[in-house]
mmCIF file with all atom_site columns, C-alpha atoms and ligand atoms in Angstrom:
data_model
loop_
_atom_site.group_PDB
_atom_site.id
_atom_site.type_symbol
_atom_site.label_atom_id
_atom_site.label_alt_id
_atom_site.label_comp_id
_atom_site.label_asym_id
_atom_site.label_entity_id
_atom_site.label_seq_id
_atom_site.pdbx_PDB_ins_code
_atom_site.Cartn_x
_atom_site.Cartn_y
_atom_site.Cartn_z
_atom_site.occupancy
_atom_site.B_iso_or_equiv
_atom_site.pdbx_formal_charge
_atom_site.auth_seq_id
_atom_site.auth_comp_id
_atom_site.auth_asym_id
_atom_site.auth_atom_id
_atom_site.pdbx_PDB_model_num
ATOM   1   C  CA  . UNK O 1 1   ? 74.164 71.698 33.091 1.00 0.00 ? 1   UNK O CA  1
ATOM   2   C  CA  . UNK O 1 2   ? 71.721 74.129 31.561 1.00 0.00 ? 2   UNK O CA  1
ATOM   3   C  CA  . UNK O 1 3   ? 70.581 75.585 28.607 1.00 0.00 ? 3   UNK O CA  1
ATOM   4   C  CA  . UNK O 1 4   ? 69.725 78.485 26.732 1.00 0.00 ? 4   UNK O CA  1
ATOM   5   C  CA  . UNK O 1 5   ? 66.280 78.470 24.554 1.00 0.00 ? 5   UNK O CA  1
ATOM   6   C  CA  . UNK O 1 6   ? 66.443 82.066 22.560 1.00 0.00 ? 6   UNK O CA  1
ATOM   7   C  CA  . UNK O 1 7   ? 63.159 83.288 22.398 1.00 0.00 ? 7   UNK O CA  1
ATOM   8   C  CA  . UNK O 1 8   ? 62.717 84.606 18.858 1.00 0.00 ? 8   UNK O CA  1
ATOM   9   C  CA  . UNK O 1 9   ? 60.059 87.413 19.645 1.00 0.00 ? 9   UNK O CA  1
ATOM   10  C  CA  . UNK O 1 10  ? 62.653 89.471 20.528 1.00 0.00 ? 10  UNK O CA  1
ATOM   11  C  CA  . UNK O 1 11  ? 64.684 89.048 16.804 1.00 0.00 ? 11  UNK O CA  1
ATOM   12  C  CA  . UNK O 1 12  ? 63.990 90.449 13.998 1.00 0.00 ? 12  UNK O CA  1
ATOM   13  C  CA  . UNK O 1 13  ? 61.060 89.585 12.371 1.00 0.00 ? 13  UNK O CA  1
ATOM   14  C  CA  . UNK O 1 14  ? 61.451 90.474 8.525  1.00 0.00 ? 14  UNK O CA  1
ATOM   15  C  CA  . UNK O 1 15  ? 64.535 88.142 8.595  1.00 0.00 ? 15  UNK O CA  1
ATOM   16  C  CA  . UNK O 1 16  ? 63.894 84.796 10.784 1.00 0.00 ? 16  UNK O CA  1
ATOM   17  C  CA  . UNK O 1 17  ? 66.014 82.318 9.100  1.00 0.00 ? 17  UNK O CA  1
ATOM   18  C  CA  . UNK O 1 18  ? 69.104 84.781 9.698  1.00 0.00 ? 18  UNK O CA  1
ATOM   19  C  CA  . UNK O 1 19  ? 68.473 85.481 13.297 1.00 0.00 ? 19  UNK O CA  1
ATOM   20  C  CA  . UNK O 1 20  ? 67.407 81.847 14.150 1.00 0.00 ? 20  UNK O CA  1
ATOM   21  C  CA  . UNK O 1 21  ? 70.846 80.718 12.031 1.00 0.00 ? 21  UNK O CA  1
ATOM   22  C  CA  . UNK O 1 22  ? 72.847 82.865 13.479 1.00 0.00 ? 22  UNK O CA  1
ATOM   23  C  CA  . UNK O 1 23  ? 71.910 80.975 17.528 1.00 0.00 ? 23  UNK O CA  1
ATOM   24  C  CA  . UNK O 1 24  ? 72.178 77.279 16.166 1.00 0.00 ? 24  UNK O CA  1
ATOM   25  C  CA  . UNK O 1 25  ? 75.592 77.596 18.584 1.00 0.00 ? 25  UNK O CA  1
ATOM   26  C  CA  . UNK O 1 26  ? 76.422 75.204 21.586 1.00 0.00 ? 26  UNK O CA  1
ATOM   27  C  CA  . UNK O 1 27  ? 74.526 75.708 24.968 1.00 0.00 ? 27  UNK O CA  1
ATOM   28  C  CA  . UNK O 1 28  ? 71.537 76.551 22.532 1.00 0.00 ? 28  UNK O CA  1
ATOM   29  C  CA  . UNK O 1 29  ? 69.043 73.256 22.895 1.00 0.00 ? 29  UNK O CA  1
ATOM   30  C  CA  . UNK O 1 30  ? 65.676 74.799 21.400 1.00 0.00 ? 30  UNK O CA  1
ATOM   31  C  CA  . UNK O 1 31  ? 64.513 77.932 19.635 1.00 0.00 ? 31  UNK O CA  1
ATOM   32  C  CA  . UNK O 1 32  ? 61.487 79.410 21.610 1.00 0.00 ? 32  UNK O CA  1
ATOM   33  C  CA  . UNK O 1 33  ? 58.600 80.275 19.686 1.00 0.00 ? 33  UNK O CA  1
ATOM   34  C  CA  . UNK O 1 34  ? 55.566 83.029 21.429 1.00 0.00 ? 34  UNK O CA  1
ATOM   35  C  CA  . UNK O 1 35  ? 52.676 82.597 20.771 1.00 0.00 ? 35  UNK O CA  1
ATOM   36  C  CA  . UNK O 1 36  ? 50.209 85.306 21.866 1.00 0.00 ? 36  UNK O CA  1
ATOM   37  C  CA  . UNK O 1 37  ? 46.639 85.364 20.658 1.00 0.00 ? 37  UNK O CA  1
ATOM   38  C  CA  . UNK O 1 38  ? 45.340 89.432 22.097 1.00 0.00 ? 38  UNK O CA  1
ATOM   39  C  CA  . UNK O 1 39  ? 42.763 87.308 24.684 1.00 0.00 ? 39  UNK O CA  1
ATOM   40  C  CA  . UNK O 1 40  ? 45.124 85.332 27.133 1.00 0.00 ? 40  UNK O CA  1
ATOM   41  C  CA  . UNK O 1 41  ? 48.080 88.269 26.760 1.00 0.00 ? 41  UNK O CA  1
ATOM   42  C  CA  . UNK O 1 42  ? 47.698 91.368 25.622 1.00 0.00 ? 42  UNK O CA  1
ATOM   43  C  CA  . UNK O 1 43  ? 49.040 91.105 22.543 1.00 0.00 ? 43  UNK O CA  1
ATOM   44  C  CA  . UNK O 1 44  ? 49.391 88.999 19.583 1.00 0.00 ? 44  UNK O CA  1
ATOM   45  C  CA  . UNK O 1 45  ? 52.493 87.585 17.671 1.00 0.00 ? 45  UNK O CA  1
ATOM   46  C  CA  . UNK O 1 46  ? 52.174 84.747 15.106 1.00 0.00 ? 46  UNK O CA  1
ATOM   47  C  CA  . UNK O 1 47  ? 50.813 81.865 14.404 1.00 0.00 ? 47  UNK O CA  1
ATOM   48  C  CA  . UNK O 1 48  ? 51.011 77.840 13.563 1.00 0.00 ? 48  UNK O CA  1
ATOM   49  C  CA  . UNK O 1 49  ? 52.136 78.994 9.623  1.00 0.00 ? 49  UNK O CA  1
ATOM   50  C  CA  . UNK O 1 50  ? 54.698 80.839 10.551 1.00 0.00 ? 50  UNK O CA  1
ATOM   51  C  CA  . UNK O 1 51  ? 56.094 77.684 13.001 1.00 0.00 ? 51  UNK O CA  1
ATOM   52  C  CA  . UNK O 1 52  ? 55.770 75.553 10.176 1.00 0.00 ? 52  UNK O CA  1
ATOM   53  C  CA  . UNK O 1 53  ? 58.169 78.175 7.754  1.00 0.00 ? 53  UNK O CA  1
ATOM   54  C  CA  . UNK O 1 54  ? 60.292 78.441 11.203 1.00 0.00 ? 54  UNK O CA  1
ATOM   55  C  CA  . UNK O 1 55  ? 60.638 74.367 11.220 1.00 0.00 ? 55  UNK O CA  1
ATOM   56  C  CA  . UNK O 1 56  ? 61.900 74.084 8.022  1.00 0.00 ? 56  UNK O CA  1
ATOM   57  C  CA  . UNK O 1 57  ? 65.205 76.346 8.434  1.00 0.00 ? 57  UNK O CA  1
ATOM   58  C  CA  . UNK O 1 58  ? 66.395 75.272 11.794 1.00 0.00 ? 58  UNK O CA  1
ATOM   59  C  CA  . UNK O 1 59  ? 68.071 71.764 12.697 1.00 0.00 ? 59  UNK O CA  1
ATOM   60  C  CA  . UNK O 1 60  ? 67.014 72.824 16.416 1.00 0.00 ? 60  UNK O CA  1
ATOM   61  C  CA  . UNK O 1 61  ? 63.890 71.557 18.592 1.00 0.00 ? 61  UNK O CA  1
ATOM   62  C  CA  . UNK O 1 62  ? 61.300 73.965 18.277 1.00 0.00 ? 62  UNK O CA  1
ATOM   63  C  CA  . UNK O 1 63  ? 60.100 75.082 22.093 1.00 0.00 ? 63  UNK O CA  1
ATOM   64  C  CA  . UNK O 1 64  ? 56.243 76.837 21.420 1.00 0.00 ? 64  UNK O CA  1
ATOM   65  C  CA  . UNK O 1 65  ? 55.016 78.617 24.368 1.00 0.00 ? 65  UNK O CA  1
ATOM   66  C  CA  . UNK O 1 66  ? 50.456 79.133 23.296 1.00 0.00 ? 66  UNK O CA  1
ATOM   67  C  CA  . UNK O 1 67  ? 49.833 82.551 25.330 1.00 0.00 ? 67  UNK O CA  1
ATOM   68  C  CA  . UNK O 1 68  ? 46.291 81.225 24.296 1.00 0.00 ? 68  UNK O CA  1
ATOM   69  C  CA  . UNK O 1 69  ? 42.955 81.106 25.672 1.00 0.00 ? 69  UNK O CA  1
ATOM   70  C  CA  . UNK O 1 70  ? 41.791 77.761 25.345 1.00 0.00 ? 70  UNK O CA  1
ATOM   71  C  CA  . UNK O 1 71  ? 44.617 76.115 23.780 1.00 0.00 ? 71  UNK O CA  1
ATOM   72  C  CA  . UNK O 1 72  ? 43.115 72.478 23.120 1.00 0.00 ? 72  UNK O CA  1
ATOM   73  C  CA  . UNK O 1 73  ? 41.141 74.465 20.122 1.00 0.00 ? 73  UNK O CA  1
ATOM   74  C  CA  . UNK O 1 74  ? 44.037 75.405 18.751 1.00 0.00 ? 74  UNK O CA  1
ATOM   75  C  CA  . UNK O 1 75  ? 47.076 72.125 19.490 1.00 0.00 ? 75  UNK O CA  1
ATOM   76  C  CA  . UNK O 1 76  ? 46.507 69.886 16.775 1.00 0.00 ? 76  UNK O CA  1
ATOM   77  C  CA  . UNK O 1 77  ? 47.962 73.273 14.103 1.00 0.00 ? 77  UNK O CA  1
ATOM   78  C  CA  . UNK O 1 78  ? 51.137 73.374 16.396 1.00 0.00 ? 78  UNK O CA  1
ATOM   79  C  CA  . UNK O 1 79  ? 51.542 70.143 16.269 1.00 0.00 ? 79  UNK O CA  1
ATOM   80  C  CA  . UNK O 1 80  ? 51.212 69.544 12.644 1.00 0.00 ? 80  UNK O CA  1
ATOM   81  C  CA  . UNK O 1 81  ? 53.039 72.469 12.021 1.00 0.00 ? 81  UNK O CA  1
ATOM   82  C  CA  . UNK O 1 82  ? 56.152 70.999 14.109 1.00 0.00 ? 82  UNK O CA  1
ATOM   83  C  CA  . UNK O 1 83  ? 56.229 71.441 17.395 1.00 0.00 ? 83  UNK O CA  1
ATOM   84  C  CA  . UNK O 1 84  ? 58.913 69.646 19.872 1.00 0.00 ? 84  UNK O CA  1
ATOM   85  C  CA  . UNK O 1 85  ? 57.269 70.782 22.482 1.00 0.00 ? 85  UNK O CA  1
ATOM   86  C  CA  . UNK O 1 86  ? 54.130 71.842 22.909 1.00 0.00 ? 86  UNK O CA  1
ATOM   87  C  CA  . UNK O 1 87  ? 53.447 74.369 26.478 1.00 0.00 ? 87  UNK O CA  1
ATOM   88  C  CA  . UNK O 1 88  ? 50.163 75.820 27.213 1.00 0.00 ? 88  UNK O CA  1
ATOM   89  C  CA  . UNK O 1 89  ? 48.976 77.332 30.272 1.00 0.00 ? 89  UNK O CA  1
ATOM   90  C  CA  . UNK O 1 90  ? 47.555 76.085 33.223 1.00 0.00 ? 90  UNK O CA  1
ATOM   91  C  CA  . UNK O 1 91  ? 45.672 79.237 33.785 1.00 0.00 ? 91  UNK O CA  1
ATOM   92  C  CA  . UNK O 1 92  ? 43.954 79.302 29.309 1.00 0.00 ? 92  UNK O CA  1
ATOM   93  C  CA  . UNK O 1 93  ? 41.864 75.725 30.306 1.00 0.00 ? 93  UNK O CA  1
ATOM   94  C  CA  . UNK O 1 94  ? 39.655 73.487 32.899 1.00 0.00 ? 94  UNK O CA  1
ATOM   95  C  CA  . UNK O 1 95  ? 41.140 70.769 31.554 1.00 0.00 ? 95  UNK O CA  1
ATOM   96  C  CA  . UNK O 1 96  ? 45.136 70.345 31.429 1.00 0.00 ? 96  UNK O CA  1
ATOM   97  C  CA  . UNK O 1 97  ? 45.880 67.070 32.216 1.00 0.00 ? 97  UNK O CA  1
ATOM   98  C  CA  . UNK O 1 98  ? 43.618 66.005 28.764 1.00 0.00 ? 98  UNK O CA  1
ATOM   99  C  CA  . UNK O 1 99  ? 45.514 68.453 26.799 1.00 0.00 ? 99  UNK O CA  1
ATOM   100 C  CA  . UNK O 1 100 ? 49.212 66.871 27.699 1.00 0.00 ? 100 UNK O CA  1
ATOM   101 C  CA  . UNK O 1 101 ? 47.823 63.583 27.326 1.00 0.00 ? 101 UNK O CA  1
ATOM   102 C  CA  . UNK O 1 102 ? 46.518 64.369 23.797 1.00 0.00 ? 102 UNK O CA  1
ATOM   103 C  CA  . UNK O 1 103 ? 49.903 66.482 22.729 1.00 0.00 ? 103 UNK O CA  1
ATOM   104 C  CA  . UNK O 1 104 ? 51.939 62.764 24.377 1.00 0.00 ? 104 UNK O CA  1
ATOM   105 C  CA  . UNK O 1 105 ? 49.729 61.273 22.181 1.00 0.00 ? 105 UNK O CA  1
ATOM   106 C  CA  . UNK O 1 106 ? 50.994 63.240 19.050 1.00 0.00 ? 106 UNK O CA  1
ATOM   107 C  CA  . UNK O 1 107 ? 54.362 62.227 19.485 1.00 0.00 ? 107 UNK O CA  1
ATOM   108 C  CA  . UNK O 1 108 ? 54.870 65.958 21.036 1.00 0.00 ? 108 UNK O CA  1
ATOM   109 C  CA  . UNK O 1 109 ? 56.621 66.446 24.244 1.00 0.00 ? 109 UNK O CA  1
ATOM   110 C  CA  . UNK O 1 110 ? 53.964 68.268 26.296 1.00 0.00 ? 110 UNK O CA  1
ATOM   111 C  CA  . UNK O 1 111 ? 54.552 71.259 28.405 1.00 0.00 ? 111 UNK O CA  1
ATOM   112 C  CA  . UNK O 1 112 ? 52.941 73.103 30.972 1.00 0.00 ? 112 UNK O CA  1
ATOM   113 C  CA  . UNK O 1 113 ? 53.224 77.403 32.043 1.00 0.00 ? 113 UNK O CA  1
ATOM   114 C  CA  . UNK O 1 114 ? 52.156 78.801 35.149 1.00 0.00 ? 114 UNK O CA  1
ATOM   115 C  CA  . UNK O 1 115 ? 51.961 82.746 35.085 1.00 0.00 ? 115 UNK O CA  1
ATOM   116 C  CA  . UNK O 1 116 ? 53.787 84.894 38.137 1.00 0.00 ? 116 UNK O CA  1
ATOM   117 C  CA  . UNK O 1 117 ? 50.940 84.313 40.615 1.00 0.00 ? 117 UNK O CA  1
ATOM   118 C  CA  . UNK O 1 118 ? 49.670 80.600 39.895 1.00 0.00 ? 118 UNK O CA  1
ATOM   119 C  CA  . UNK O 1 119 ? 51.246 78.481 42.606 1.00 0.00 ? 119 UNK O CA  1
ATOM   120 C  CA  . UNK O 1 120 ? 52.562 75.857 42.041 1.00 0.00 ? 120 UNK O CA  1
ATOM   121 C  CA  . UNK O 1 121 ? 49.225 73.229 43.601 1.00 0.00 ? 121 UNK O CA  1
ATOM   122 C  CA  . UNK O 1 122 ? 47.435 73.992 40.530 1.00 0.00 ? 122 UNK O CA  1
ATOM   123 C  CA  . UNK O 1 123 ? 49.727 71.581 38.679 1.00 0.00 ? 123 UNK O CA  1
ATOM   124 C  CA  . UNK O 1 124 ? 50.136 69.300 41.442 1.00 0.00 ? 124 UNK O CA  1
ATOM   125 C  CA  . UNK O 1 125 ? 47.773 66.811 40.866 1.00 0.00 ? 125 UNK O CA  1
ATOM   126 C  CA  . UNK O 1 126 ? 48.958 66.912 36.835 1.00 0.00 ? 126 UNK O CA  1
ATOM   127 C  CA  . UNK O 1 127 ? 52.894 65.294 37.908 1.00 0.00 ? 127 UNK O CA  1
ATOM   128 C  CA  . UNK O 1 128 ? 53.730 62.774 35.663 1.00 0.00 ? 128 UNK O CA  1
ATOM   129 C  CA  . UNK O 1 129 ? 51.093 64.018 32.601 1.00 0.00 ? 129 UNK O CA  1
ATOM   130 C  CA  . UNK O 1 130 ? 53.810 67.136 31.040 1.00 0.00 ? 130 UNK O CA  1
ATOM   131 C  CA  . UNK O 1 131 ? 57.795 66.628 29.985 1.00 0.00 ? 131 UNK O CA  1
ATOM   132 C  CA  . UNK O 1 132 ? 57.862 69.624 30.722 1.00 0.00 ? 132 UNK O CA  1
ATOM   133 C  CA  . UNK O 1 133 ? 57.055 72.688 33.456 1.00 0.00 ? 133 UNK O CA  1
ATOM   134 C  CA  . UNK O 1 134 ? 57.935 76.381 32.290 1.00 0.00 ? 134 UNK O CA  1
ATOM   135 C  CA  . UNK O 1 135 ? 57.903 78.782 34.973 1.00 0.00 ? 135 UNK O CA  1
ATOM   136 C  CA  . UNK O 1 136 ? 57.334 82.276 34.090 1.00 0.00 ? 136 UNK O CA  1
ATOM   137 C  CA  . UNK O 1 137 ? 59.349 84.888 35.581 1.00 0.00 ? 137 UNK O CA  1
ATOM   138 C  CA  . UNK O 1 138 ? 57.524 88.251 33.636 1.00 0.00 ? 138 UNK O CA  1
ATOM   139 C  CA  . UNK O 1 139 ? 53.562 88.954 33.407 1.00 0.00 ? 139 UNK O CA  1
ATOM   140 C  CA  . UNK O 1 140 ? 53.909 87.103 30.028 1.00 0.00 ? 140 UNK O CA  1
ATOM   141 C  CA  . UNK O 1 141 ? 52.923 89.072 26.724 1.00 0.00 ? 141 UNK O CA  1
ATOM   142 C  CA  . UNK O 1 142 ? 56.044 91.421 25.475 1.00 0.00 ? 142 UNK O CA  1
ATOM   143 C  CA  . UNK O 1 143 ? 59.668 90.516 25.975 1.00 0.00 ? 143 UNK O CA  1
ATOM   144 C  CA  . UNK O 1 144 ? 62.241 93.128 27.589 1.00 0.00 ? 144 UNK O CA  1
ATOM   145 C  CA  . UNK O 1 145 ? 60.315 92.972 30.999 1.00 0.00 ? 145 UNK O CA  1
ATOM   146 C  CA  . UNK O 1 146 ? 62.066 92.551 34.483 1.00 0.00 ? 146 UNK O CA  1
ATOM   147 C  CA  . UNK O 1 147 ? 62.457 89.492 36.275 1.00 0.00 ? 147 UNK O CA  1
ATOM   148 C  CA  . UNK O 1 148 ? 59.015 89.151 39.203 1.00 0.00 ? 148 UNK O CA  1
ATOM   149 C  CA  . UNK O 1 149 ? 61.795 87.380 41.401 1.00 0.00 ? 149 UNK O CA  1
ATOM   150 C  CA  . UNK O 1 150 ? 58.742 85.759 44.087 1.00 0.00 ? 150 UNK O CA  1
ATOM   151 C  CA  . UNK O 1 151 ? 58.304 83.709 40.710 1.00 0.00 ? 151 UNK O CA  1
ATOM   152 C  CA  . UNK O 1 152 ? 61.942 81.935 41.242 1.00 0.00 ? 152 UNK O CA  1
ATOM   153 C  CA  . UNK O 1 153 ? 60.900 80.064 44.692 1.00 0.00 ? 153 UNK O CA  1
ATOM   154 C  CA  . UNK O 1 154 ? 57.848 77.760 42.497 1.00 0.00 ? 154 UNK O CA  1
ATOM   155 C  CA  . UNK O 1 155 ? 61.462 76.954 40.564 1.00 0.00 ? 155 UNK O CA  1
ATOM   156 C  CA  . UNK O 1 156 ? 63.035 75.589 43.260 1.00 0.00 ? 156 UNK O CA  1
ATOM   157 C  CA  . UNK O 1 157 ? 60.354 74.141 44.690 1.00 0.00 ? 157 UNK O CA  1
ATOM   158 C  CA  . UNK O 1 158 ? 60.016 72.055 41.652 1.00 0.00 ? 158 UNK O CA  1
ATOM   159 C  CA  . UNK O 1 159 ? 64.126 71.244 41.397 1.00 0.00 ? 159 UNK O CA  1
ATOM   160 C  CA  . UNK O 1 160 ? 62.786 69.377 45.096 1.00 0.00 ? 160 UNK O CA  1
ATOM   161 C  CA  . UNK O 1 161 ? 59.456 67.598 44.027 1.00 0.00 ? 161 UNK O CA  1
ATOM   162 C  CA  . UNK O 1 162 ? 61.812 66.607 40.888 1.00 0.00 ? 162 UNK O CA  1
ATOM   163 C  CA  . UNK O 1 163 ? 64.071 65.461 42.609 1.00 0.00 ? 163 UNK O CA  1
ATOM   164 C  CA  . UNK O 1 164 ? 61.802 63.241 46.290 1.00 0.00 ? 164 UNK O CA  1
ATOM   165 C  CA  . UNK O 1 165 ? 59.511 61.958 43.365 1.00 0.00 ? 165 UNK O CA  1
ATOM   166 C  CA  . UNK O 1 166 ? 62.143 60.650 40.963 1.00 0.00 ? 166 UNK O CA  1
ATOM   167 C  CA  . UNK O 1 167 ? 60.759 62.597 37.775 1.00 0.00 ? 167 UNK O CA  1
ATOM   168 C  CA  . UNK O 1 168 ? 62.078 63.678 34.699 1.00 0.00 ? 168 UNK O CA  1
ATOM   169 C  CA  . UNK O 1 169 ? 60.362 67.336 33.875 1.00 0.00 ? 169 UNK O CA  1
ATOM   170 C  CA  . UNK O 1 170 ? 62.162 69.820 32.715 1.00 0.00 ? 170 UNK O CA  1
ATOM   171 C  CA  . UNK O 1 171 ? 62.227 72.759 34.340 1.00 0.00 ? 171 UNK O CA  1
ATOM   172 C  CA  . UNK O 1 172 ? 62.359 76.105 32.214 1.00 0.00 ? 172 UNK O CA  1
ATOM   173 C  CA  . UNK O 1 173 ? 62.508 79.775 33.032 1.00 0.00 ? 173 UNK O CA  1
ATOM   174 C  CA  . UNK O 1 174 ? 60.983 82.498 30.829 1.00 0.00 ? 174 UNK O CA  1
ATOM   175 C  CA  . UNK O 1 175 ? 61.264 86.491 31.676 1.00 0.00 ? 175 UNK O CA  1
ATOM   176 C  CA  . UNK O 1 176 ? 63.587 89.309 32.667 1.00 0.00 ? 176 UNK O CA  1
ATOM   177 C  CA  . UNK O 1 177 ? 66.718 86.523 31.909 1.00 0.00 ? 177 UNK O CA  1
ATOM   178 C  CA  . UNK O 1 178 ? 70.247 89.217 31.904 1.00 0.00 ? 178 UNK O CA  1
ATOM   179 C  CA  . UNK O 1 179 ? 73.877 88.099 32.410 1.00 0.00 ? 179 UNK O CA  1
ATOM   180 C  CA  . UNK O 1 180 ? 73.169 90.024 35.580 1.00 0.00 ? 180 UNK O CA  1
ATOM   181 C  CA  . UNK O 1 181 ? 70.659 87.541 36.097 1.00 0.00 ? 181 UNK O CA  1
ATOM   182 C  CA  . UNK O 1 182 ? 70.725 84.396 34.731 1.00 0.00 ? 182 UNK O CA  1
ATOM   183 C  CA  . UNK O 1 183 ? 72.582 83.096 38.155 1.00 0.00 ? 183 UNK O CA  1
ATOM   184 C  CA  . UNK O 1 184 ? 70.362 83.089 39.812 1.00 0.00 ? 184 UNK O CA  1
ATOM   185 C  CA  . UNK O 1 185 ? 67.427 81.149 37.860 1.00 0.00 ? 185 UNK O CA  1
ATOM   186 C  CA  . UNK O 1 186 ? 69.613 78.570 37.208 1.00 0.00 ? 186 UNK O CA  1
ATOM   187 C  CA  . UNK O 1 187 ? 70.655 77.955 41.071 1.00 0.00 ? 187 UNK O CA  1
ATOM   188 C  CA  . UNK O 1 188 ? 67.160 77.956 41.354 1.00 0.00 ? 188 UNK O CA  1
ATOM   189 C  CA  . UNK O 1 189 ? 66.806 74.896 39.403 1.00 0.00 ? 189 UNK O CA  1
ATOM   190 C  CA  . UNK O 1 190 ? 66.003 76.231 35.633 1.00 0.00 ? 190 UNK O CA  1
ATOM   191 C  CA  . UNK O 1 191 ? 67.727 73.532 32.923 1.00 0.00 ? 191 UNK O CA  1
ATOM   192 C  CA  . UNK O 1 192 ? 66.460 75.649 30.602 1.00 0.00 ? 192 UNK O CA  1
ATOM   193 C  CA  . UNK O 1 193 ? 66.797 79.404 29.950 1.00 0.00 ? 193 UNK O CA  1
ATOM   194 C  CA  . UNK O 1 194 ? 64.514 81.606 28.035 1.00 0.00 ? 194 UNK O CA  1
ATOM   195 C  CA  . UNK O 1 195 ? 66.553 84.361 26.409 1.00 0.00 ? 195 UNK O CA  1
ATOM   196 C  CA  . UNK O 1 196 ? 64.493 86.771 23.860 1.00 0.00 ? 196 UNK O CA  1
ATOM   197 C  CA  . UNK O 1 197 ? 66.528 90.763 24.406 1.00 0.00 ? 197 UNK O CA  1
ATOM   198 C  CA  . UNK O 1 198 ? 69.737 89.086 25.992 1.00 0.00 ? 198 UNK O CA  1
ATOM   199 C  CA  . UNK O 1 199 ? 70.408 87.740 22.749 1.00 0.00 ? 199 UNK O CA  1
ATOM   200 C  CA  . UNK O 1 200 ? 68.220 89.157 20.047 1.00 0.00 ? 200 UNK O CA  1
ATOM   201 C  CA  . UNK O 1 201 ? 68.430 92.524 21.751 1.00 0.00 ? 201 UNK O CA  1
ATOM   202 C  CA  . UNK O 1 202 ? 72.998 92.520 21.967 1.00 0.00 ? 202 UNK O CA  1
ATOM   203 C  CA  . UNK O 1 203 ? 74.832 93.951 19.477 1.00 0.00 ? 203 UNK O CA  1
ATOM   204 C  CA  . UNK O 1 204 ? 76.185 90.100 18.695 1.00 0.00 ? 204 UNK O CA  1
ATOM   205 C  CA  . UNK O 1 205 ? 73.881 87.206 20.171 1.00 0.00 ? 205 UNK O CA  1
ATOM   206 C  CA  . UNK O 1 206 ? 76.227 84.392 19.549 1.00 0.00 ? 206 UNK O CA  1
ATOM   207 C  CA  . UNK O 1 207 ? 78.763 86.361 22.653 1.00 0.00 ? 207 UNK O CA  1
ATOM   208 C  CA  . UNK O 1 208 ? 75.406 86.655 24.642 1.00 0.00 ? 208 UNK O CA  1
ATOM   209 C  CA  . UNK O 1 209 ? 74.753 83.490 24.766 1.00 0.00 ? 209 UNK O CA  1
ATOM   210 C  CA  . UNK O 1 210 ? 77.898 82.860 25.200 1.00 0.00 ? 210 UNK O CA  1
ATOM   211 C  CA  . UNK O 1 211 ? 78.023 85.541 28.380 1.00 0.00 ? 211 UNK O CA  1
ATOM   212 C  CA  . UNK O 1 212 ? 74.498 84.203 29.775 1.00 0.00 ? 212 UNK O CA  1
ATOM   213 C  CA  . UNK O 1 213 ? 76.319 79.909 29.649 1.00 0.00 ? 213 UNK O CA  1
ATOM   214 C  CA  . UNK O 1 214 ? 79.252 81.409 31.649 1.00 0.00 ? 214 UNK O CA  1
ATOM   215 C  CA  . UNK O 1 215 ? 77.369 83.765 33.854 1.00 0.00 ? 215 UNK O CA  1
ATOM   216 C  CA  . UNK O 1 216 ? 74.918 81.247 34.706 1.00 0.00 ? 216 UNK O CA  1
ATOM   217 C  CA  . UNK O 1 217 ? 77.354 78.033 35.222 1.00 0.00 ? 217 UNK O CA  1
ATOM   218 C  CA  . UNK O 1 218 ? 76.474 77.209 38.834 1.00 0.00 ? 218 UNK O CA  1
HETATM 219 C  C1  . DX5 T 2 .   ? 56.571 86.514 27.438 1.00 0.00 ? 301 DX5 T C1  1
HETATM 220 C  C2  . DX5 T 2 .   ? 57.551 85.998 26.765 1.00 0.00 ? 301 DX5 T C2  1
HETATM 221 C  C3  . DX5 T 2 .   ? 59.104 85.098 26.481 1.00 0.00 ? 301 DX5 T C3  1
HETATM 222 C  C4  . DX5 T 2 .   ? 59.610 86.879 25.769 1.00 0.00 ? 301 DX5 T C4  1
HETATM 223 C  C5  . DX5 T 2 .   ? 61.236 86.835 27.003 1.00 0.00 ? 301 DX5 T C5  1
HETATM 224 O  O1  . DX5 T 2 .   ? 56.009 86.516 27.928 1.00 0.00 ? 301 DX5 T O1  1
HETATM 225 O  O2  . DX5 T 2 .   ? 56.902 84.430 26.889 1.00 0.00 ? 301 DX5 T O2  1
HETATM 226 O  O3  . DX5 T 2 .   ? 59.422 83.823 25.571 1.00 0.00 ? 301 DX5 T O3  1
HETATM 227 O  O4  . DX5 T 2 .   ? 60.447 86.071 24.864 1.00 0.00 ? 301 DX5 T O4  1
HETATM 228 O  O5  . DX5 T 2 .   ? 61.843 88.228 26.726 1.00 0.00 ? 301 DX5 T O5  1
HETATM 229 P  P1  . DX5 T 2 .   ? 62.922 87.916 27.646 1.00 0.00 ? 301 DX5 T P1  1
HETATM 230 O  O6  . DX5 T 2 .   ? 64.370 87.335 27.409 1.00 0.00 ? 301 DX5 T O6  1
HETATM 231 O  O7  . DX5 T 2 .   ? 63.570 89.563 26.936 1.00 0.00 ? 301 DX5 T O7  1
HETATM 232 O  O8  . DX5 T 2 .   ? 62.525 88.605 28.955 1.00 0.00 ? 301 DX5 T O8  1
HETATM 233 ZN ZN1 . ZN  T 3 .   ? 57.775 82.332 26.005 1.00 0.00 ? 302 ZN  T ZN1 1
#
């Protein structure tokens, strides 16, 4: 069964604690935190001090997605802030394997993310070095965008690779999830589904999570 990772990008940043408390319900695996640097993506969000504050306020593990250039320069501050999973982009560094190993050496789950146009071959030789792969199904930078359908092909391929090789990484998807299309993601093989607008943009986030869980069930 898959889990939901509500993305606080679509939450009310002036009331973060209450927003996070709302989604501490059955079926939620992580709180997804989007960090953007204004270089790797054309938007700026939050940094390590905010992650540190959130960590103190929730029992849910934090899935920290850093959309930043040169992630190796920032990994320590996000590890120290309390990331349970720290995911960076394969496009953002020359030495992804080094950074994955470093993150793991600090006792944190290491995640690797791919933009919609990035081929799976970019992580082929990293298999075994990551605990989670985050397939972007929109171009990173903003919430509330539309699913880029071809990116789901990568999810299907990852599911197959995982099974054939007997590996045990988490397959996560991020971007464009709605109640109407979540089944496409889960049928493809998504195990952890990020939902920003679909949860925090809804009148009743708890009901929205229930709907996503029931509509994505396969
Ligand atoms: C986009 C972020 C996503 C975003 C998803 O760059 O990585 O996590 O919050 O938002 P929705 O679910 O609204 O597409
Ligand atoms: Zn994200």
